Amino acid sequence: MAFVTTAEVCDANPQLILSGEPRALQPVFQIYGRRQVFSGPIVTLKVFEDNVLVREFLEEKGNGRVLVVDGGASLRCAILGGNPVVQAQNNGWAGIIVNGCIRDVDEINGCDIGVRALASHPMKANKKGMGEKQVPINIAGTRISDGEWLYADTDGILISRTELSV
């Protein structure tokens, strides 16, 4: 499917929007990376101020998936940096959503991948390997489950149980 804008999806599906499908994330994320428009099946991860599991996921082949990380909305350190983003780009990930902070912004902005995060922060995360993989998470006012679909562009981010078309 060719990507259509999130606004077009919302306009073409008013009945679905009223029933809560698809769901729009609250507009709290900053846009990073060269790919401003991206979509794909979601892989979820829940961590707090620890980036070991984030790095592990991004070392895998992405196959066009989007990693959605609930970092507890922490603004005390970055849980994603430039090296893992370069690796994600090279491994075929479509994008990364971080409910928390990133760092190495200039490096990330040079990568052909979509990244959204709350903010940037110079301090690095812990490396304890704590967290939960592929579990339902709640970020930006929306419950997100592993295997759902994410659509992101400069207007916002939509989550859907299935792949969307207009």
Tab-separated table of C-alpha atoms in Angstrom:
chain	number	residue	atom	x	y	z
A	1	MET	CA	0.000	0.000	0.000
A	2	ALA	CA	1.275	3.465	-0.845
A	3	PHE	CA	1.367	5.645	2.249
A	4	VAL	CA	-1.473	8.115	2.618
A	5	THR	CA	-1.326	10.961	5.102
A	6	THR	CA	-2.681	10.532	8.592
A	7	ALA	CA	-5.106	13.388	7.885
A	8	GLU	CA	-6.417	11.547	4.781
A	9	VAL	CA	-6.934	8.385	6.813
A	10	CYS	CA	-8.895	10.332	9.438
A	11	ASP	CA	-10.965	12.159	6.809
A	12	ALA	CA	-11.783	8.960	4.897
A	13	ASN	CA	-12.822	6.989	7.988
A	14	PRO	CA	-15.037	9.194	10.211
A	15	GLN	CA	-17.095	6.247	11.511
A	16	LEU	CA	-13.978	4.333	12.457
A	17	ILE	CA	-12.483	7.392	14.171
A	18	LEU	CA	-15.629	7.774	16.293
A	19	SER	CA	-15.364	4.126	17.362
A	20	GLY	CA	-11.722	4.588	18.346
A	21	GLU	CA	-10.098	2.843	15.406
A	22	PRO	CA	-7.604	4.116	14.382
A	23	ARG	CA	-6.357	5.962	17.464
A	24	ALA	CA	-4.302	9.146	17.314
A	25	LEU	CA	-1.466	9.625	19.781
A	26	GLN	CA	-1.486	12.908	21.665
A	27	PRO	CA	0.851	15.388	19.921
A	28	VAL	CA	3.747	15.217	22.378
A	29	PHE	CA	6.535	13.873	20.159
A	30	GLN	CA	9.353	15.734	18.417
A	31	ILE	CA	10.335	14.638	14.891
A	32	TYR	CA	13.865	13.319	14.294
A	33	GLY	CA	15.573	11.424	11.483
A	34	ARG	CA	15.385	12.010	7.737
A	35	ARG	CA	12.301	9.849	7.238
A	36	GLN	CA	9.390	12.023	8.357
A	37	VAL	CA	6.773	9.649	6.940
A	38	PHE	CA	6.838	5.978	7.934
A	39	SER	CA	4.579	3.085	8.835
A	40	GLY	CA	4.756	-0.562	9.775
A	41	PRO	CA	3.790	-3.282	12.213
A	42	ILE	CA	4.579	-2.447	15.835
A	43	VAL	CA	6.950	-4.146	18.248
A	44	THR	CA	6.476	-2.901	21.821
A	45	LEU	CA	8.999	-2.532	24.603
A	46	LYS	CA	8.633	-1.172	28.131
A	47	VAL	CA	11.758	0.102	29.919
A	48	PHE	CA	12.683	2.806	32.394
A	49	GLU	CA	15.965	4.709	32.075
A	50	ASP	CA	17.626	1.561	30.668
A	51	ASN	CA	18.515	1.011	27.029
A	52	VAL	CA	19.898	-2.553	26.880
A	53	LEU	CA	16.680	-4.069	25.491
A	54	VAL	CA	16.261	-1.173	23.050
A	55	ARG	CA	19.699	-1.899	21.600
A	56	GLU	CA	19.000	-5.651	21.484
A	57	PHE	CA	15.820	-5.146	19.453
A	58	LEU	CA	17.491	-2.782	16.992
A	59	GLU	CA	20.307	-5.288	16.399
A	60	GLU	CA	17.662	-7.613	14.888
A	61	LYS	CA	16.385	-7.348	11.321
A	62	GLY	CA	13.579	-4.795	11.327
A	63	ASN	CA	11.731	-5.958	8.198
A	64	GLY	CA	9.892	-2.620	8.022
A	65	ARG	CA	8.662	-2.768	11.619
A	66	VAL	CA	8.375	0.134	14.069
A	67	LEU	CA	9.783	-0.181	17.585
A	68	VAL	CA	7.530	1.615	20.085
A	69	VAL	CA	9.287	2.109	23.411
A	70	ASP	CA	7.481	3.141	26.577
A	71	GLY	CA	10.296	4.771	28.506
A	72	GLY	CA	7.961	5.929	31.258
A	73	ALA	CA	8.094	9.475	29.813
A	74	SER	CA	11.350	9.971	31.727
A	75	LEU	CA	13.127	13.226	30.962
A	76	ARG	CA	16.169	12.362	33.130
A	77	CYS	CA	18.293	10.520	30.542
A	78	ALA	CA	18.326	9.333	26.928
A	79	ILE	CA	17.336	5.730	26.200
A	80	LEU	CA	18.225	5.940	22.501
A	81	GLY	CA	21.347	7.315	20.850
A	82	GLY	CA	22.972	7.609	17.463
A	83	ASN	CA	24.715	4.223	17.251
A	84	PRO	CA	21.559	2.111	17.764
A	85	VAL	CA	19.662	4.326	15.307
A	86	VAL	CA	22.328	3.812	12.640
A	87	GLN	CA	22.089	0.077	13.305
A	88	ALA	CA	18.272	0.216	13.070
A	89	GLN	CA	18.523	2.045	9.757
A	90	ASN	CA	20.948	-0.573	8.426
A	91	ASN	CA	18.765	-3.424	9.722
A	92	GLY	CA	15.619	-2.245	7.929
A	93	TRP	CA	13.533	-0.760	10.739
A	94	ALA	CA	10.957	1.766	9.466
A	95	GLY	CA	10.938	3.841	12.633
A	96	ILE	CA	11.294	4.164	16.386
A	97	ILE	CA	8.901	5.898	18.790
A	98	VAL	CA	10.352	6.729	22.218
A	99	ASN	CA	8.177	7.805	25.122
A	100	GLY	CA	11.277	9.325	26.664
A	101	CYS	CA	14.469	11.027	25.513
A	102	ILE	CA	17.092	10.489	22.831
A	103	ARG	CA	20.571	11.905	22.318
A	104	ASP	CA	23.061	12.323	19.455
A	105	VAL	CA	20.397	14.300	17.610
A	106	ASP	CA	22.647	15.432	14.751
A	107	GLU	CA	23.656	11.838	14.037
A	108	ILE	CA	20.044	10.637	14.235
A	109	ASN	CA	18.886	13.446	11.936
A	110	GLY	CA	21.337	12.159	9.324
A	111	CYS	CA	19.787	8.667	9.325
A	112	ASP	CA	17.169	7.477	6.831
A	113	ILE	CA	14.747	6.316	9.500
A	114	GLY	CA	11.821	7.882	11.338
A	115	VAL	CA	12.334	8.694	15.010
A	116	ARG	CA	9.926	10.350	17.422
A	117	ALA	CA	10.758	11.180	21.033
A	118	LEU	CA	9.646	13.550	23.766
A	119	ALA	CA	12.957	15.450	23.843
A	120	SER	CA	16.722	15.166	23.704
A	121	HIS	CA	18.962	14.762	26.749
A	122	PRO	CA	22.762	14.481	26.960
A	123	MET	CA	22.920	11.889	29.774
A	124	LYS	CA	23.055	8.193	28.873
A	125	ALA	CA	20.752	5.525	30.269
A	126	ASN	CA	21.489	2.691	32.685
A	127	LYS	CA	22.583	-0.665	31.326
A	128	LYS	CA	20.862	-3.227	33.555
A	129	GLY	CA	18.774	-5.010	30.916
A	130	MET	CA	15.509	-4.451	32.771
A	131	GLY	CA	12.199	-4.199	30.929
A	132	GLU	CA	9.368	-6.070	29.249
A	133	LYS	CA	9.260	-7.113	25.597
A	134	GLN	CA	6.169	-7.248	23.386
A	135	VAL	CA	3.675	-6.232	26.074
A	136	PRO	CA	0.752	-3.781	25.840
A	137	ILE	CA	1.916	-0.247	26.660
A	138	ASN	CA	0.192	3.091	27.268
A	139	ILE	CA	1.796	6.181	25.764
A	140	ALA	CA	0.490	9.583	24.689
A	141	GLY	CA	-3.030	8.721	25.858
A	142	THR	CA	-3.248	5.498	23.848
A	143	ARG	CA	-2.955	1.792	24.587
A	144	ILE	CA	-0.687	0.093	22.043
A	145	SER	CA	-0.261	-3.640	21.536
A	146	ASP	CA	2.481	-5.590	19.862
A	147	GLY	CA	1.493	-6.422	16.267
A	148	GLU	CA	-0.718	-3.378	15.691
A	149	TRP	CA	0.139	-0.910	12.906
A	150	LEU	CA	1.645	2.557	13.233
A	151	TYR	CA	1.378	5.390	10.698
A	152	ALA	CA	3.453	8.534	11.250
A	153	ASP	CA	3.863	11.743	9.293
A	154	THR	CA	4.320	15.424	10.076
A	155	ASP	CA	0.645	15.722	11.128
A	156	GLY	CA	0.797	13.026	13.784
A	157	ILE	CA	0.821	9.341	14.644
A	158	LEU	CA	-2.023	6.854	14.196
A	159	ILE	CA	-2.306	3.367	15.693
A	160	SER	CA	-4.540	0.727	14.167
A	161	ARG	CA	-5.332	-2.917	14.908
A	162	THR	CA	-4.949	-3.685	11.190
A	163	GLU	CA	-3.208	-2.297	8.137
A	164	LEU	CA	-5.192	0.717	6.869
A	165	SER	CA	-6.194	1.832	3.402
A	166	VAL	CA	-8.202	4.779	2.097
